[in-house]
Short mmCIF file of C-alpha atoms in Angstrom, two decimals:
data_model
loop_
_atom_site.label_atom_id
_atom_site.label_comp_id
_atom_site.label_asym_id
_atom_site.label_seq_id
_atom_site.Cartn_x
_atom_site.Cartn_y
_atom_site.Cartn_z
CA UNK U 1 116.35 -67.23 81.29
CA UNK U 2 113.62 -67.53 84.25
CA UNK U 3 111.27 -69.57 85.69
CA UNK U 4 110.63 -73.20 86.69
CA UNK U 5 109.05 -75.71 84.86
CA UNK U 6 108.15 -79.72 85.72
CA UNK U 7 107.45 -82.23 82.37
CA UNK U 8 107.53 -85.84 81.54
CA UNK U 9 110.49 -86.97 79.37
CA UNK U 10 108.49 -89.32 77.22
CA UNK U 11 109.16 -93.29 75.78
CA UNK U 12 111.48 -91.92 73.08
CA UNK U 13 113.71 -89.50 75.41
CA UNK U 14 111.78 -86.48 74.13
CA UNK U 15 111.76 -83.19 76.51
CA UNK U 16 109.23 -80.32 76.16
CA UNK U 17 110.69 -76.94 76.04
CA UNK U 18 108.51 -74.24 77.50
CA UNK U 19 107.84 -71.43 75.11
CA UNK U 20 109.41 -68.93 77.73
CA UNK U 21 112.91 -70.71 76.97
CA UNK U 22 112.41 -72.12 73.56
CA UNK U 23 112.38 -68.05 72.26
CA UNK U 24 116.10 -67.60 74.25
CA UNK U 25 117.20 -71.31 73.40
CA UNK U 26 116.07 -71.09 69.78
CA UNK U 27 115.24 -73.71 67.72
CA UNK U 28 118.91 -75.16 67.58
CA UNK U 29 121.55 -75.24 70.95
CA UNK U 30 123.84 -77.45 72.71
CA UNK U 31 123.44 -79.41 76.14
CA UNK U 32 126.19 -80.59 78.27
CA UNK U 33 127.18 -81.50 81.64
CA UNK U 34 127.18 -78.95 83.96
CA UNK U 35 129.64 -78.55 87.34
CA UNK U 36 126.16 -79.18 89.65
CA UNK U 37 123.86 -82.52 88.66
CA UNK U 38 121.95 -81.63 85.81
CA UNK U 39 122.19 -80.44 82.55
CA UNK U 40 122.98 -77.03 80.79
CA UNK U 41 121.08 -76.33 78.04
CA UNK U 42 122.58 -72.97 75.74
CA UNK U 43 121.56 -71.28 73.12
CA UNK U 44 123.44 -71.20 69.34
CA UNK U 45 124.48 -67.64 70.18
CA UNK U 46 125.96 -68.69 73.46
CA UNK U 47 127.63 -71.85 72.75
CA UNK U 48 129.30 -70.49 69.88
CA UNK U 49 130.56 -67.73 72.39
CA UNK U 50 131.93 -70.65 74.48
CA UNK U 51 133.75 -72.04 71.86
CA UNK U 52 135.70 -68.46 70.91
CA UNK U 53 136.56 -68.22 74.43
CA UNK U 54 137.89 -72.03 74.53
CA UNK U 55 139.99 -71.29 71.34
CA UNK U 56 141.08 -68.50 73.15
CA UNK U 57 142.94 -70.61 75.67
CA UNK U 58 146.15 -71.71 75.73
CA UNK U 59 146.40 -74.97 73.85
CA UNK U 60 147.76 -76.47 76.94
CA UNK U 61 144.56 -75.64 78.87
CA UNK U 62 142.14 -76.50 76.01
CA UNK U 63 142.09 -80.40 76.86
CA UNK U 64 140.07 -79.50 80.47
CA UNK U 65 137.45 -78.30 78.21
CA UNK U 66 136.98 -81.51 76.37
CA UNK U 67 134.27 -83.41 79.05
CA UNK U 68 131.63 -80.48 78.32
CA UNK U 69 132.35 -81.21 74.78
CA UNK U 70 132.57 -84.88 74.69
CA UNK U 71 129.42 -84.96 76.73
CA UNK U 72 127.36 -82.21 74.48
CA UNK U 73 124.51 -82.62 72.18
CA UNK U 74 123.50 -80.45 69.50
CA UNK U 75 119.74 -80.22 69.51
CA UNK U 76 116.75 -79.24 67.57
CA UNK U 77 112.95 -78.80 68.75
CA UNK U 78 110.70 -80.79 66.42
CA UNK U 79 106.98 -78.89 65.97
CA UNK U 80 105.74 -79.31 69.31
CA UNK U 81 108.33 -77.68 71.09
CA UNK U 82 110.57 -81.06 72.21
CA UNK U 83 113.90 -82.35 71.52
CA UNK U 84 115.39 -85.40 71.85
CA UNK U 85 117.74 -85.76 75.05
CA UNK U 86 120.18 -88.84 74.62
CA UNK U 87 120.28 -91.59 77.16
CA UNK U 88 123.63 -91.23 77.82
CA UNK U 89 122.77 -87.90 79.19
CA UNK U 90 119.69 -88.64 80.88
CA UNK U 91 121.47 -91.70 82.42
CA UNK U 92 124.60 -88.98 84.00
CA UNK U 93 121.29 -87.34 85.63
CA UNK U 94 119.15 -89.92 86.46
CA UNK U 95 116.65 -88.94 84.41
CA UNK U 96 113.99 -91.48 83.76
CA UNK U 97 110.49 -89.64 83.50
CA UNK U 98 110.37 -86.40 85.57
CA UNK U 99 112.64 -83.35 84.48
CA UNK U 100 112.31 -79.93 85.66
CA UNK U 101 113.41 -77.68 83.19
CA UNK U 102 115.01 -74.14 85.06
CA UNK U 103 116.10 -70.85 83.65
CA UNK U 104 119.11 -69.92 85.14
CA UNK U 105 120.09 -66.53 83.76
CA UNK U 106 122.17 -67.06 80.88
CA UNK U 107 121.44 -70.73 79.67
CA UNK U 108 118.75 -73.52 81.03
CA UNK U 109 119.31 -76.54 83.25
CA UNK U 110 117.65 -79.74 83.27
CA UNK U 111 117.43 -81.67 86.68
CA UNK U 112 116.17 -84.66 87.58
CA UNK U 113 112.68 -83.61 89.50
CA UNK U 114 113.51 -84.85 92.38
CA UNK U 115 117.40 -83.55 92.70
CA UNK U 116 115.90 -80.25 92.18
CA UNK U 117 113.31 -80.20 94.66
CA UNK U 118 116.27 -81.07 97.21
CA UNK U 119 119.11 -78.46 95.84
CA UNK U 120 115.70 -75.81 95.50
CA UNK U 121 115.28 -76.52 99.51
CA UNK U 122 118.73 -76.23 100.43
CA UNK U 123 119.29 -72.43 98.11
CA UNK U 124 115.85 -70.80 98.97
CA UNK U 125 116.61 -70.84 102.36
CA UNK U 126 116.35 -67.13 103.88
CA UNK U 127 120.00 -67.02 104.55
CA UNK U 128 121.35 -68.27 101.69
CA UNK U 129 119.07 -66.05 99.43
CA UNK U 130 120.13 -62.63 101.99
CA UNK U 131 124.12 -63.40 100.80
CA UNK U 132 123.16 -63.80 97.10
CA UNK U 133 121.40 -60.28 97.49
CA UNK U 134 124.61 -58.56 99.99
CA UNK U 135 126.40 -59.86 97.22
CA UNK U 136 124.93 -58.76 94.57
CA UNK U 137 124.46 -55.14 96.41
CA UNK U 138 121.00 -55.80 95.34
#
């Protein structure tokens, strides 16, 4: 998933999916926590993916799982493209009215606006973006 896109969440906790992502997302997938500070949005396909490779585990390793489970949502896009994003996840973000939605290769994050105009700054620097490409061997 690509790109880079600023909405409102709205009165009701209601995000707008571009249509660029909604056709990877679908019209059903999960959000969680992520290890950065926003939220990863995946599709059916890949969260069901996630949860084969979680079963996979040892049962003694399972448990570290459970915070991107406790914390997930399943979610559906109503007709106009949004989906309800619950306050206890907006609150871990602090998420009150401006998201920016990102595609980030295999799943979608949402970030706060302003926490990712600060983390954009810090990775598009033209260091940081000539090691991602050495290594990458791109």
């Amino acid at each position: 998933m690509t790109g880079n896109f600023e909405h409102k969440v709205d009165a009701k906790g209601r995000l707008f999916i571009p249509s660029t992502l909604r056709g990877e997302l679908g019209e059903v997938f999960h959000v969680t926590i992520s290890t950065e500070d926003c939220l990863n949005a995946y599709s059916n396909e890949s969260w069901e993916r996630f949860l084969d490779n979680v079963k996979s585990l040892p049962l003694s390793q399972q448990h570290k799982m459970r915070p991107f489970f406790s914390n997930a949502s399943r979610c559906e896009l109503d007709s106009q493209g949004r989906f309800l994003l619950s306050q206890k996840l907006r609150d871990r973000i602090g998420l009150v009215k401006d998201a920016t939605v990102v595609g980030a290769g295999p799943f979608a994050q949402i970030w706060n606006t302003e926490t990712f105009k600060r983390v954009d700054e810090l990775e598009t620097t033209t260091e940081n973006l000539i090691e991602v490409m050495d290594m990458l061997n791109f």
